């Protein structure tokens, strides 16, 4: 019996995706560099569906119906290139090579172009939801040719998470679009976790609310507009007591956050695109600072605090909730704005309503809020910024007084809230009539003759700073 899909790379993600395909009725050919993982999967779960055991990539390819669908789920980076190089000579025109790992979208663009030379389709697929999602239904973001989606999409939609009966999977766009959208998803995930951390720190260090009590608060918040997977699991982590010490687990975990790279890639791409993605950037930097444990130890000794005592209002916890919500809206707005910039730069027809819709289930940032974001972008005219959609301008406007109170309280108490505060700065930056960028342009003109535009006439100008300071019309060198 020929298999409809082959999976190579059977570590936790590949094994669970393979099982998901099999549980959904597909025949799945299995391959792993070291055969032991293939056999372990078959021994533990071989009865879950139809699997074909193979030992070599040649056997894997021979086990597949045409056009062949080979899904690679190996360690991102050089291993993906190595597997592709071995596969290409074994495949025929029209076959589909799928990379479902966390590859950088620039690698995906390069690989797609290289495989197109061999008349092979290369599909970079973003998969979110971790191990459990891969098994039970992840959120799936496939890129590549539309033609490849016709042959592959229905299978991916079948194994994806479903919300209101709709699959959390849709064709994203050509070449690296799927991996790009997954990368921004992960960036937003960084920001989501950081704002939760800032809320926790304010309630703990500012208001003295212990983790167990905060677990109750987050559970309550999960019933309202913040309802989301990350808020739900925050309650679980904060409520967990360490069996060894009897202390809250959060108190025995070293406060230095790791990262695997997708947040950093998001910020690097945002910089390339000139996209103001401050919430994600601050979240990546906050993890970086947390990891500088040596410097932090010295900082605790040598740096003054001069905190100002603040009488916290009775509504402090509610204020924090609103600040969290407003900052979260900003991080989604910035992420979507970055997608808009990327669509223009890379010629992708990204559909924000479909992207928001497929993030509603299966993935780490799944949240109630995404339903309203989907609606905002499904409207006849998409807003230029998520925050301009009437429902969101209203929501963030209502949260604004609490947000300002929380940020100023945090500053006075010396509690760092980089995403709460930078998101507020972004919001104020968007609504300010005049920005000090005018002065920046004046300075750039003085030291570098970079020229400026005027508010009252067309053209590009330069002041002859080192001469008689008269203004001349200049060639635009911005
Ligand atoms: P992983 O630890 O990233 O990779 C291990 C797998 O890669 C093993 O099957 C290993 O084969 C294979 N491999 C490594 N180097 C190879 C090479 N040169 N040639 C052939 N195979 C090679 O596995 P993972 O955690 O399941 O993740 C797979 C991909 O999914 C990664 O891109 C990851 O970033 C992404 N992802 C992971 C998660 C998650 O929650 N873990 C979520 C979403 C996406 P051997 O057994 O022979 O060593």
XYZ file of C-alpha atoms and ligand atoms in Angstrom:
526
model
C 0.000 0.000 0.000
C 1.441 3.389 -0.987
C 1.469 6.081 1.658
C -0.096 9.525 1.150
C 2.638 11.244 3.106
C 6.121 10.462 4.342
C 7.600 11.970 7.485
C 11.350 12.124 8.032
C 12.546 13.278 11.436
C 10.706 11.467 14.202
C 11.736 13.373 17.307
C 8.834 14.658 19.382
C 7.311 16.972 16.742
C 7.719 14.706 13.723
C 6.479 11.647 15.613
C 3.383 13.473 16.814
C 2.596 14.929 13.384
C 3.003 11.457 11.837
C 0.617 10.012 14.439
C -1.829 12.856 13.801
C -1.878 12.057 10.050
C -2.332 8.341 10.785
C -5.102 8.956 13.322
C -6.880 10.957 10.634
C -6.893 7.994 8.292
C -3.805 8.658 6.168
C -1.169 6.047 5.489
C 2.125 7.482 6.715
C 5.588 6.335 5.702
C 8.083 6.826 8.531
C 11.788 7.608 8.402
C 14.389 8.847 10.828
C 18.162 9.175 10.409
C 18.648 6.712 13.252
C 16.228 3.819 12.854
C 15.777 3.469 16.604
C 13.318 6.413 16.707
C 11.224 4.866 13.921
C 11.034 1.584 15.774
C 10.286 3.278 19.081
C 7.369 5.120 17.470
C 6.021 1.949 15.888
C 6.397 -0.006 19.141
C 4.552 2.590 21.190
C 1.921 3.799 18.712
C 2.020 1.514 15.663
C -1.593 0.483 16.309
C -2.937 4.031 15.965
C -3.146 3.890 12.168
C -1.467 2.764 8.955
C 2.304 3.236 9.054
C 4.993 2.092 6.618
C 8.390 1.539 8.206
C 11.398 2.598 6.131
C 15.087 2.704 6.905
C 16.461 4.914 4.138
C 15.252 8.009 2.319
C 15.162 5.954 -0.898
C 12.776 3.509 0.785
C 10.713 6.403 2.094
C 10.355 7.920 -1.374
C 9.532 4.526 -2.897
C 6.736 4.087 -0.351
C 4.822 7.198 -1.478
C 2.017 7.765 -3.945
C 2.592 10.517 -6.527
C 2.858 13.429 -6.390
C 4.987 12.485 -3.412
C 4.623 14.445 -0.214
C 7.704 14.276 2.001
C 7.500 16.156 5.283
C 10.815 17.024 6.902
C 10.729 17.574 10.668
C 14.412 17.641 11.598
C 16.438 20.155 13.570
C 16.215 23.575 11.863
C 19.254 24.884 9.952
C 21.912 22.773 8.210
C 20.149 19.408 8.855
C 17.215 20.574 6.696
C 19.580 21.365 3.795
C 21.301 18.020 4.259
C 18.006 16.101 4.073
C 16.842 18.147 1.056
C 20.123 17.448 -0.763
C 19.640 13.718 -0.212
C 15.969 13.808 -1.247
C 16.181 15.826 -4.462
C 17.859 13.130 -6.605
C 15.236 10.634 -5.425
C 12.199 12.738 -6.399
C 10.350 13.516 -9.648
C 8.911 16.701 -11.109
C 5.755 17.760 -9.297
C 6.678 16.121 -5.968
C 6.312 18.205 -2.819
C 8.974 18.671 -0.162
C 7.595 20.101 3.062
C 9.682 21.673 5.807
C 7.489 21.863 8.889
C 10.246 22.866 11.317
C 10.998 26.334 12.620
C 13.115 27.440 9.670
C 14.086 31.014 9.016
C 11.920 32.345 6.179
C 15.012 33.537 4.286
C 16.222 29.904 4.171
C 12.772 28.868 2.967
C 12.878 31.442 0.151
C 16.302 30.162 -0.888
C 15.242 26.494 -0.745
C 12.003 27.160 -2.625
C 13.898 28.846 -5.460
C 16.477 26.032 -5.572
C 13.852 23.264 -5.696
C 11.813 25.109 -8.326
C 14.854 24.615 -10.614
C 14.194 20.857 -10.291
C 10.420 21.319 -10.870
C 9.846 20.346 -7.238
C 7.482 22.184 -4.932
C 8.947 23.339 -1.653
C 6.468 24.165 1.067
C 7.677 25.912 4.214
C 5.082 25.234 6.889
C 4.839 26.998 10.221
C 3.431 24.673 12.877
C 2.440 25.990 16.284
C 1.095 24.258 19.327
C 4.114 22.409 20.651
C 4.114 18.646 21.131
C 0.508 18.390 22.150
C -0.694 20.533 19.260
C 1.279 18.444 16.762
C -0.566 15.367 17.989
C -4.047 16.700 18.643
C -4.327 19.544 16.143
C -1.869 22.395 15.636
C -2.273 25.741 13.963
C -0.682 25.335 10.534
C 0.752 28.081 8.315
C 1.805 26.688 4.916
C 3.666 28.737 2.304
C 4.709 27.730 -1.217
C 2.951 27.520 -4.559
C -0.850 27.535 -4.723
C -0.611 24.354 -6.788
C 1.205 22.558 -3.974
C -1.521 23.653 -1.563
C -4.140 21.989 -3.756
C -2.337 18.657 -3.282
C -1.334 19.130 0.342
C -3.757 21.633 1.900
C -6.688 19.258 2.493
C -4.435 16.897 4.466
C -3.011 19.719 6.558
C -6.479 21.143 7.177
C -7.656 17.725 8.329
C -4.951 17.367 10.997
C -5.153 21.007 12.152
C -7.000 22.396 15.154
C -10.605 23.406 14.500
C -12.461 26.421 15.861
C -16.211 26.635 15.232
C -15.714 23.813 12.737
C -13.156 25.826 10.748
C -9.629 24.424 10.279
C -6.783 26.484 11.761
C -4.865 26.142 8.512
C -4.931 28.171 5.309
C -2.583 28.848 2.423
C -0.532 31.835 3.546
C 1.353 32.837 0.405
C 4.293 31.970 -1.806
C 7.813 30.841 -0.816
C 8.690 31.888 2.768
C 5.292 33.403 3.705
C 4.259 30.512 5.962
C 7.469 30.517 7.961
C 7.397 34.321 8.148
C 3.891 34.320 9.627
C 4.907 31.577 12.078
C 7.937 33.662 13.063
C 5.753 36.706 13.788
C 3.366 34.437 15.700
C 6.301 33.439 17.892
C 7.309 37.092 18.273
C 3.811 37.932 19.491
C 4.074 34.926 21.820
C 7.203 36.503 23.359
C 5.308 39.775 23.904
C 2.256 37.964 25.303
C 4.427 36.200 27.869
C 6.332 39.359 28.744
C 3.152 41.380 29.463
C 1.894 38.542 31.633
C 5.234 38.635 33.464
C 4.995 42.394 33.956
C 1.464 42.054 35.378
C 2.653 39.296 37.727
C 5.631 41.366 38.907
C 3.473 44.446 39.554
C 0.986 42.442 41.576
C 3.737 40.568 43.436
C 6.329 43.288 44.057
C 3.910 46.234 44.002
C 0.852 44.874 45.777
C 2.364 41.873 47.597
C -0.047 39.352 46.093
C 1.376 35.840 46.461
C 1.517 33.411 43.502
C -1.303 31.197 44.818
C -3.640 34.201 45.061
C -2.493 35.377 41.637
C -3.406 31.973 40.211
C -6.981 32.817 41.191
C -6.706 36.267 39.610
C -5.422 34.865 36.313
C -8.151 32.213 36.344
C -10.681 35.010 36.745
C -9.033 37.051 33.964
C -9.269 34.008 31.719
C -13.047 34.349 31.834
C -13.040 37.790 30.221
C -11.507 39.638 27.277
C -8.032 38.269 28.126
C -9.198 34.658 27.751
C -6.322 32.763 26.147
C -4.119 29.718 26.449
C -1.214 31.694 27.943
C -3.372 33.308 30.664
C -4.832 29.883 31.442
C -1.416 28.232 31.865
C -0.137 31.215 33.872
C -2.739 30.332 36.505
C -1.520 26.735 36.428
C 2.166 27.634 36.829
C 1.523 30.228 39.552
C -0.685 27.795 41.468
C 1.921 25.031 41.383
C 3.817 24.267 44.596
C 7.332 22.814 44.450
C 7.258 19.349 46.021
C 10.864 19.623 47.243
C 10.553 22.885 49.168
C 6.845 23.538 49.578
C 7.405 26.943 47.997
C 5.595 28.257 44.912
C 7.406 26.686 41.945
C 7.877 30.135 40.387
C 10.058 31.081 43.369
C 12.519 28.235 42.839
C 12.923 28.710 39.084
C 15.999 30.753 38.087
C 14.817 34.098 36.717
C 16.728 33.950 33.466
C 14.615 33.342 30.347
C 15.886 31.290 27.427
C 15.126 31.692 23.747
C 15.547 29.610 20.652
C 15.683 32.337 18.033
C 12.290 33.060 16.478
C 11.774 36.161 18.645
C 15.204 37.431 17.666
C 14.484 36.728 13.973
C 11.212 38.657 14.251
C 13.019 41.694 15.580
C 15.797 41.407 13.000
C 13.174 41.275 10.224
C 11.244 44.143 11.778
C 14.397 46.252 11.665
C 14.980 45.292 8.019
C 11.414 46.294 7.198
C 11.576 49.514 9.254
C 8.538 48.241 11.160
C 8.110 49.626 14.721
C 7.660 46.318 16.517
C 8.678 47.622 19.924
C 6.641 45.205 22.073
C 8.325 42.153 20.575
C 11.743 43.821 20.604
C 11.390 44.793 24.280
C 10.326 41.236 25.090
C 13.412 39.781 23.421
C 15.623 42.352 25.173
C 13.933 41.613 28.520
C 14.922 37.959 28.149
C 18.440 39.096 27.240
C 18.674 41.290 30.344
C 17.300 38.505 32.542
C 20.109 36.272 31.304
C 22.829 38.782 32.236
C 22.935 37.395 35.752
C 26.467 38.534 36.432
C 25.726 42.164 35.623
C 22.418 41.992 37.496
C 24.228 40.824 40.633
C 26.543 43.834 40.442
C 23.640 46.160 39.581
C 21.844 45.121 42.751
C 24.879 46.293 44.741
C 25.949 49.488 42.992
C 22.883 51.089 41.378
C 20.614 53.407 43.360
C 16.835 52.885 43.290
C 15.243 56.004 44.779
C 11.845 54.361 44.542
C 8.901 56.522 45.492
C 6.301 54.927 47.782
C 2.910 54.830 46.084
C -0.457 54.371 47.717
C -2.035 51.744 45.480
C -5.670 52.345 44.625
C -8.340 49.791 45.492
C -8.611 49.046 41.781
C -4.915 48.322 41.283
C -5.413 44.722 40.156
C -8.108 45.777 37.697
C -5.828 48.573 36.470
C -3.076 46.016 35.859
C -5.496 43.821 33.943
C -6.427 46.734 31.698
C -2.782 47.699 31.165
C -2.028 44.102 30.209
C -4.935 44.077 27.760
C -3.947 47.399 26.166
C -0.297 46.335 25.817
C -1.382 43.029 24.337
C -3.484 44.876 21.750
C -0.430 46.943 20.832
C 1.729 43.856 20.363
C -0.861 42.294 18.026
C -1.247 45.605 16.180
C 2.517 45.847 15.709
C 2.808 42.199 14.623
C 0.072 42.643 12.016
C 1.620 45.918 10.881
C 4.876 44.043 10.369
C 3.048 41.410 8.304
C 1.583 44.200 6.180
C 5.061 45.629 5.568
C 6.430 42.168 4.730
C 3.578 41.454 2.298
C 4.582 44.572 0.400
C 8.307 43.865 0.533
C 8.131 40.184 -0.445
C 5.068 40.389 -2.709
C 2.869 38.131 -0.591
C -0.912 38.476 -0.679
C -1.247 37.969 3.085
C -4.841 37.911 4.292
C -4.862 39.194 7.865
C -8.359 37.906 8.612
C -7.340 34.365 7.613
C -4.105 34.592 9.578
C -5.892 35.830 12.713
C -8.504 33.095 12.211
C -5.947 30.299 12.061
C -4.278 31.589 15.219
C -7.584 31.136 17.096
C -6.934 27.473 17.836
C -4.078 25.021 18.273
C -1.317 27.576 18.663
C 0.336 29.125 21.707
C -1.158 32.612 21.209
C -4.697 31.299 20.774
C -7.035 33.822 22.369
C -10.600 35.074 22.312
C -9.305 38.408 21.097
C -8.372 36.841 17.745
C -12.062 36.465 16.902
C -12.472 40.247 16.968
C -9.205 40.720 15.056
C -10.501 38.337 12.372
C -13.706 40.393 12.170
C -11.807 43.685 11.956
C -9.803 42.472 8.939
C -12.735 40.721 7.266
C -14.467 44.110 6.936
C -14.691 45.608 3.413
C -11.877 47.982 4.192
C -9.068 46.650 6.375
C -7.888 49.165 9.006
C -4.447 50.729 8.398
C -3.630 49.631 11.964
C -5.509 47.201 14.180
C -5.898 49.978 16.769
C -7.902 52.031 14.237
C -10.624 49.391 13.895
C -13.549 50.946 15.817
C -13.893 48.077 18.290
C -10.192 48.295 19.160
C -9.909 52.112 19.330
C -12.787 51.990 21.772
C -11.316 49.139 23.841
C -7.848 50.641 24.121
C -9.297 54.101 24.821
C -11.268 52.675 27.720
C -8.156 50.987 29.126
C -6.008 54.091 28.715
C -6.522 55.796 32.123
C -5.670 52.562 33.969
C -2.727 51.932 31.643
C -1.252 55.374 32.374
C -1.744 54.890 36.132
C -0.046 51.494 36.051
C 2.956 52.657 34.036
C 3.508 55.672 36.262
C 3.128 53.531 39.394
C 5.636 51.024 38.022
C 8.128 53.804 37.291
C 7.782 55.188 40.807
C 8.156 51.766 42.398
C 11.154 50.898 40.230
C 9.445 47.860 38.710
C 10.530 47.465 35.077
C 7.597 47.217 32.676
C 9.301 47.518 29.290
C 6.359 46.344 27.193
C 3.626 48.117 29.196
C 5.580 51.370 28.911
C 6.930 51.105 25.361
C 3.490 50.099 24.101
C 2.028 53.189 25.730
C 4.765 55.258 24.056
C 3.862 53.662 20.699
C 0.188 54.460 21.282
C 0.981 58.061 22.167
C 3.380 58.246 19.219
C 0.613 57.177 16.857
C -1.756 59.859 18.085
C 0.642 62.817 18.516
C 0.167 65.653 16.088
C 3.863 66.606 16.078
C 6.739 64.288 16.871
C 10.273 65.370 17.744
C 11.341 63.701 14.490
C 11.275 67.267 13.109
C 14.213 68.105 15.384
C 15.937 64.845 14.396
C 15.690 65.918 10.760
C 17.115 69.346 11.637
C 20.064 67.715 13.404
C 20.659 65.310 10.529
C 20.657 68.232 8.142
C 23.194 70.124 10.260
C 25.756 67.370 10.724
C 25.219 65.416 7.529
C 23.356 67.650 5.050
C 20.661 64.971 4.999
C 18.003 67.595 4.024
C 14.388 67.919 5.214
C 10.909 68.555 3.913
C 8.836 71.559 5.019
C 5.291 71.534 6.320
C 4.345 74.544 4.226
C 5.699 73.822 0.735
C 6.700 70.988 -1.583
C 10.344 70.155 -2.122
C 13.463 69.093 -0.245
C 15.562 71.644 1.593
C 18.934 72.154 3.245
C 20.054 74.944 5.521
C 23.636 76.051 4.867
C 24.594 75.622 8.526
C 28.292 76.327 8.122
C 27.683 79.289 5.809
C 25.190 82.097 6.075
C 22.418 79.737 7.308
C 20.175 80.491 4.365
C 17.991 77.685 3.067
C 18.464 76.191 -0.378
C 16.398 73.682 -2.286
C 18.286 70.399 -2.343
C 18.298 67.037 -4.029
C 16.488 64.558 -1.747
C 19.053 62.282 -0.050
C 16.840 60.992 2.819
P 14.765 18.514 17.113
O 15.324 18.174 18.439
O 14.775 19.908 16.669
O 15.505 17.616 16.010
C 15.738 16.239 16.188
C 15.467 15.478 14.909
O 16.295 15.976 13.847
C 15.794 13.989 15.053
O 14.849 13.251 14.328
C 17.174 13.910 14.425
O 17.493 12.630 13.935
C 17.013 14.869 13.283
N 18.276 15.350 12.743
C 19.159 16.193 13.338
N 20.206 16.432 12.512
C 19.974 15.715 11.380
C 20.664 15.553 10.172
N 21.824 16.188 9.930
N 20.136 14.736 9.214
C 18.975 14.106 9.432
N 18.249 14.237 10.571
C 18.752 15.022 11.529
O 13.263 17.907 17.044
P 11.851 18.537 17.441
O 11.870 19.178 18.797
O 10.856 17.475 17.155
O 11.660 19.748 16.411
C 11.659 19.552 15.017
C 11.414 20.895 14.349
O 10.155 21.396 14.781
C 12.442 21.978 14.706
O 12.613 22.826 13.586
C 11.752 22.747 15.799
O 12.213 24.073 15.923
C 10.312 22.709 15.310
N 9.284 22.922 16.315
C 9.407 22.398 17.550
C 8.414 22.615 18.485
C 8.498 22.024 19.853
O 7.622 22.315 20.664
N 9.484 21.192 20.120
C 7.282 23.365 18.148
C 7.166 23.857 16.861
C 8.176 23.639 15.959
P 18.256 11.548 14.906
O 17.177 10.922 15.729
O 18.875 10.592 13.958
O 19.256 12.325 15.718
